[in-house]
Amino acid sequence: MVYNIALVKGDGIGPEIVSSAVKVLEKVGAKYGHEFKCTDYLAGGCAIDATGMPLPEETVEGCKASDSVLLGAVGGPKWDKLPGDKRPEKALLGLRKALGLYTNLRPAKLYPALKEECPLRADIVEQGFDLMMVRELTGGIYFGDRGRRDGKYGPEAYDTEAYSVMEIERIARAAFDAARKRRKNVISIDKANVLETSRLWRETVHRIGEEYPDVQLSDMLVDNAAMQLVRRPSQFDVVVTSNMFGDILSDEASQITGSIGLLPSASLGATKCGLYEPIHGSAPDIAGQDRANPIATILSAAMMLRYAFDLSEEADCIERAVDEVLAAGLRTADIVGNSGATPLSCTEMTEEILKRI
């Protein structure tokens, strides 16, 4: 099979970590008989420098014409003083809109080799956890009506939470589909004891759940979910929730893994052309020094194989290679912690992963 991938390397360490992921894809392609044809496109600060805009139309069209998009990171202090609509981060919002991406998948897994870096109590850490946050990306309070007005006690501001049945249906299906690739358990997070949007959310998720009799579904209030994530994260498989709740809970979940440098993500829409990227930033302070951790981007490429191309065996191969590297005690500088290991460069870590594919 031939797959066309748009590479948006971006700024800072972006070019280094995306190049590492491409090497891994090439190795996987050679092993399993696939061809990954990669084309570079500009977005972010580098695009501003080259074209005067964070997201050139050529990039939008190239990404839309591709089978999937692999992104590094955008932004940096060089462009911090630009107006909001000209900043590098605008490229991410523009790509999500252009590609119709409404689902964010963010896994959070505790690697046994890194359990000492987890901030949770030892007995909780011993249980381990491997969960997937499924966050709605384009609706809810972040996109509702907002403004300021004269209120009962003087000037006040308001933001409106609104969800349509259609928006809830499609994110629910994304969660159930993801669960079928995992342990077939979905916990839906809402605030149905207070919010009318959450009541509609719960009703709709349960109706869609009837289409997936092989997947177990339960509900949890968001305040309880925030507590349960640090009390017993092992109970979670797939978590589906609204834009704002997902924004908060996914960051909490990433923190308890002990390292943000290992976490991939995917943004998906109605088509299989999704956007896959690490959740960390562009780290301009170490850009060009071969010190970046490529693992999150490599795991993002594995997510792309699994969710965009239905290549689960190939994705498993990459994930096993990462597991083996960490189990062997190999570390980049950001995850050395108290291990006493000698930090590997970005290139060296990539080579170690390639050896195990």
XYZ file of C-alpha atoms in Angstrom:
357
model
C 0.000 0.000 0.000
C 1.072 3.585 -0.710
C 0.151 6.322 1.771
C 0.631 10.043 1.146
C 1.604 11.929 4.290
C 1.860 15.694 4.663
C 4.749 16.638 6.954
C 4.368 19.903 8.838
C 7.637 20.046 10.757
C 7.090 23.552 12.115
C 9.417 25.355 14.488
C 11.958 24.698 17.221
C 12.607 20.980 17.614
C 9.804 20.190 15.161
C 12.060 19.370 12.181
C 14.233 17.052 14.304
C 11.451 15.015 15.857
C 9.404 14.709 12.662
C 12.506 13.528 10.794
C 12.938 10.845 13.462
C 9.350 9.709 13.006
C 9.813 9.540 9.240
C 12.804 7.221 9.690
C 10.654 4.946 11.819
C 7.875 4.969 9.231
C 10.377 4.076 6.531
C 11.627 1.117 8.590
C 8.073 -0.064 9.237
C 7.232 0.352 5.558
C 10.190 -1.777 4.535
C 9.224 -4.476 7.049
C 5.539 -4.689 6.173
C 5.568 -3.783 2.479
C 4.133 -0.255 2.611
C 5.335 2.966 1.025
C 4.958 6.221 2.904
C 5.348 9.148 0.520
C 6.055 12.276 2.569
C 5.764 15.887 1.393
C 6.933 18.884 3.442
C 4.687 21.899 4.015
C 5.228 25.109 5.969
C 3.159 26.182 8.969
C 3.826 28.252 12.069
C 6.739 30.624 12.580
C 8.769 29.223 9.704
C 5.829 29.923 7.401
C 5.592 33.479 8.716
C 9.276 34.005 7.936
C 8.921 32.554 4.449
C 5.502 33.828 3.355
C 4.320 36.374 5.908
C 1.449 34.177 7.108
C 1.288 31.291 9.616
C -0.724 28.969 7.366
C -0.155 29.350 3.607
C -2.921 28.166 1.315
C -0.470 25.738 -0.282
C -0.156 23.988 3.073
C -3.909 23.791 3.543
C -4.444 22.321 0.090
C -1.523 19.917 0.476
C -2.800 18.618 3.791
C -6.341 18.219 2.472
C -5.035 16.230 -0.504
C -2.977 13.903 1.712
C -4.008 10.709 3.452
C -2.843 12.084 6.802
C -0.812 14.878 8.419
C 2.138 14.504 10.808
C 3.006 17.699 12.685
C 5.960 18.585 14.903
C 5.421 21.807 16.858
C 4.890 25.486 16.139
C 5.727 28.730 17.875
C 8.549 30.323 19.808
C 9.595 33.608 21.426
C 10.712 34.980 18.069
C 7.061 35.488 17.085
C 5.526 36.263 20.496
C 4.991 39.970 19.768
C 2.919 39.418 16.647
C -0.838 40.149 16.827
C -3.047 37.185 17.699
C -4.243 36.491 14.160
C -0.644 36.414 12.891
C 0.905 34.194 15.554
C 2.258 30.707 14.685
C -0.382 28.984 16.828
C -3.026 30.287 14.440
C -1.786 27.642 12.007
C -3.008 24.848 14.266
C -6.501 26.288 14.545
C -6.562 26.893 10.807
C -5.536 23.319 10.003
C -8.105 21.859 12.365
C -10.824 23.952 10.767
C -9.715 23.249 7.195
C -9.572 19.500 7.811
C -12.826 19.423 9.782
C -11.203 17.921 12.865
C -13.639 17.623 15.768
C -12.164 14.727 17.790
C -8.994 14.818 19.867
C -7.491 11.514 20.968
C -4.884 11.779 23.684
C -3.556 8.587 25.260
C -1.949 8.656 28.697
C 0.067 5.593 29.641
C 2.333 4.886 32.585
C 5.419 3.051 31.391
C 6.635 0.580 34.042
C 10.209 1.731 33.416
C 9.202 5.294 34.353
C 6.935 4.592 37.299
C 9.277 6.375 39.703
C 8.567 9.605 37.831
C 4.817 9.337 38.453
C 3.699 11.770 41.195
C 1.034 9.392 42.531
C 1.280 7.176 45.613
C 3.292 3.956 45.182
C 0.355 1.569 45.569
C -1.556 3.440 42.845
C 1.468 3.432 40.567
C 1.823 -0.338 40.941
C -1.622 -0.805 39.380
C -0.472 1.066 36.260
C -2.797 2.755 33.779
C -3.305 3.077 30.040
C -6.184 5.360 29.064
C -7.417 7.314 26.066
C -8.999 10.747 26.392
C -11.502 11.488 23.615
C -12.231 15.214 23.642
C -14.721 17.083 21.492
C -12.782 19.849 19.727
C -15.096 22.251 17.915
C -18.157 22.825 20.107
C -19.121 23.724 23.636
C -18.316 26.812 25.646
C -15.141 27.633 23.707
C -17.199 28.244 20.575
C -20.485 29.501 22.034
C -21.888 33.021 22.185
C -19.920 35.326 24.468
C -19.770 38.937 25.400
C -20.162 41.536 28.128
C -23.267 43.257 29.382
C -24.793 45.191 32.239
C -25.797 42.781 34.943
C -27.498 42.842 38.316
C -24.289 43.876 40.067
C -22.798 45.967 37.272
C -20.716 44.946 34.240
C -20.474 41.176 33.725
C -19.143 38.738 31.130
C -20.767 35.572 29.817
C -19.788 32.492 27.796
C -22.411 30.085 26.478
C -22.148 26.292 26.450
C -24.141 24.705 23.628
C -24.036 21.281 21.999
C -26.163 19.863 19.205
C -27.227 16.247 19.024
C -25.124 15.841 15.880
C -21.961 17.084 17.616
C -22.461 14.663 20.495
C -23.311 11.748 18.216
C -20.112 12.028 16.203
C -17.788 12.343 19.203
C -19.563 9.434 20.893
C -19.037 7.232 17.844
C -15.368 8.222 17.790
C -15.060 7.099 21.408
C -16.823 3.786 20.859
C -14.752 3.099 17.748
C -11.586 3.821 19.728
C -12.760 1.511 22.516
C -13.166 -1.324 20.032
C -9.448 -1.018 19.293
C -8.662 -1.153 23.019
C -10.365 -2.805 26.040
C -13.973 -2.026 25.016
C -14.881 0.223 27.914
C -16.130 3.832 27.680
C -16.699 6.240 30.561
C -18.619 9.362 29.533
C -17.827 12.460 31.593
C -20.438 15.173 32.097
C -22.135 17.386 34.701
C -25.662 16.099 34.165
C -26.721 16.869 37.731
C -26.494 20.595 36.914
C -26.092 21.352 33.194
C -28.755 20.892 30.527
C -26.060 20.406 27.874
C -24.725 17.520 29.939
C -28.183 15.970 30.173
C -28.440 16.026 26.387
C -24.872 14.719 26.230
C -25.713 11.752 28.472
C -28.935 10.912 26.633
C -27.218 10.994 23.259
C -24.123 9.031 24.286
C -26.324 6.274 25.719
C -28.410 6.116 22.544
C -25.281 5.796 20.413
C -23.954 3.233 22.870
C -26.805 0.913 21.907
C -25.117 0.613 18.495
C -22.045 -0.851 20.238
C -23.335 -3.742 22.374
C -19.803 -5.116 22.699
C -18.583 -1.940 24.479
C -19.362 -1.290 28.145
C -20.591 2.247 28.878
C -20.857 4.126 32.168
C -21.173 7.754 33.275
C -19.129 9.857 35.672
C -19.544 13.441 36.824
C -16.590 15.626 35.922
C -15.667 16.595 39.491
C -15.589 12.925 40.469
C -13.565 12.117 37.333
C -10.921 14.654 38.328
C -10.606 12.887 41.684
C -10.697 9.379 40.249
C -7.863 10.151 37.827
C -5.489 10.561 40.757
C -7.193 8.042 43.040
C -7.433 5.049 40.676
C -6.500 5.851 37.052
C -6.358 2.131 36.210
C -10.186 2.065 36.055
C -10.215 4.163 32.863
C -9.938 2.816 29.322
C -11.617 5.319 26.975
C -12.924 8.610 28.384
C -15.225 10.761 26.231
C -16.139 14.281 27.198
C -16.835 17.830 26.077
C -14.356 20.433 24.900
C -13.774 22.238 28.197
C -13.909 19.173 30.440
C -11.567 17.361 28.055
C -9.147 20.271 27.992
C -8.778 20.086 31.763
C -8.856 16.320 32.277
C -6.433 15.502 29.456
C -3.831 17.798 31.003
C -4.368 16.128 34.369
C -3.950 12.723 32.758
C -0.735 13.765 31.018
C 0.745 14.999 34.297
C 0.328 11.685 36.114
C 2.327 9.833 33.440
C 5.460 11.507 34.769
C 6.633 12.853 31.414
C 5.014 15.071 28.803
C 7.807 14.148 26.378
C 6.310 10.729 25.646
C 2.712 11.634 24.854
C 1.244 11.625 21.326
C -2.135 12.871 20.139
C -4.471 12.728 17.173
C -7.106 15.126 15.903
C -9.674 13.448 13.670
C -12.734 14.375 11.639
C -15.263 12.749 9.359
C -12.570 11.499 6.986
C -9.482 9.465 7.826
C -7.196 12.419 7.090
C -6.292 13.392 10.625
C -3.603 15.495 12.263
C -1.094 13.643 14.447
C 1.278 15.478 16.767
C 3.117 15.291 20.101
C 1.513 17.276 22.916
C 4.719 19.030 23.970
C 5.831 22.370 22.542
C 8.552 23.526 20.191
C 11.269 23.776 22.897
C 13.226 26.536 21.106
C 15.892 26.512 23.831
C 17.210 23.135 22.625
C 16.359 23.411 18.920
C 19.140 22.293 16.611
C 21.152 20.712 19.442
C 20.084 17.084 18.844
C 18.761 16.925 22.416
C 15.033 16.576 21.732
C 13.031 13.524 22.744
C 11.547 12.017 19.534
C 9.363 9.431 21.272
C 6.105 11.416 21.410
C 6.296 12.143 17.692
C 7.214 8.544 16.896
C 4.215 7.393 18.929
C 2.073 9.953 17.076
C 3.155 8.232 13.864
C 2.077 4.926 15.413
C -1.329 6.457 16.174
C -1.531 7.551 12.546
C -0.923 3.990 11.387
C -3.592 2.670 13.748
C -6.352 5.250 13.311
C -5.797 6.677 9.820
C -4.669 3.551 7.984
C -5.996 0.677 10.144
C -2.461 -0.735 10.396
C -2.696 -2.013 13.949
C 0.087 -4.580 13.681
C 2.463 -1.946 12.377
C 1.453 0.452 15.149
C 1.988 -2.292 17.729
C 5.475 -2.840 16.334
C 6.448 0.801 16.935
C 4.922 0.882 20.396
C 6.726 -2.328 21.395
C 10.016 -0.844 20.208
C 9.475 2.204 22.425
C 8.547 -0.047 25.364
C 11.742 -2.042 24.883
C 13.941 1.046 24.667
C 12.568 2.419 27.929
C 12.707 -0.974 29.641
C 16.372 -1.161 28.664
C 16.987 2.009 30.662
C 17.673 4.229 27.664
C 16.694 7.854 28.178
C 16.845 11.268 26.575
C 17.725 14.198 28.836
C 14.112 15.092 29.668
C 13.306 11.649 31.112
C 16.573 10.766 32.841
C 15.091 11.673 36.221
C 16.804 9.784 39.024
C 17.756 6.837 36.820
C 21.422 7.759 36.550
C 21.333 6.943 32.824
C 23.544 8.772 30.357
C 21.222 10.902 28.184
C 20.931 9.898 24.553
C 20.661 12.439 21.769
C 17.604 12.614 19.556
C 19.523 10.769 16.843
C 20.734 8.076 19.233
C 17.279 7.446 20.685
C 15.842 7.179 17.186
C 18.504 4.643 16.225
C 17.777 2.562 19.324
C 14.090 2.435 18.411
C 14.899 1.543 14.801
C 17.001 -1.396 15.992
C 13.979 -2.868 17.730
C 11.531 -2.660 14.811
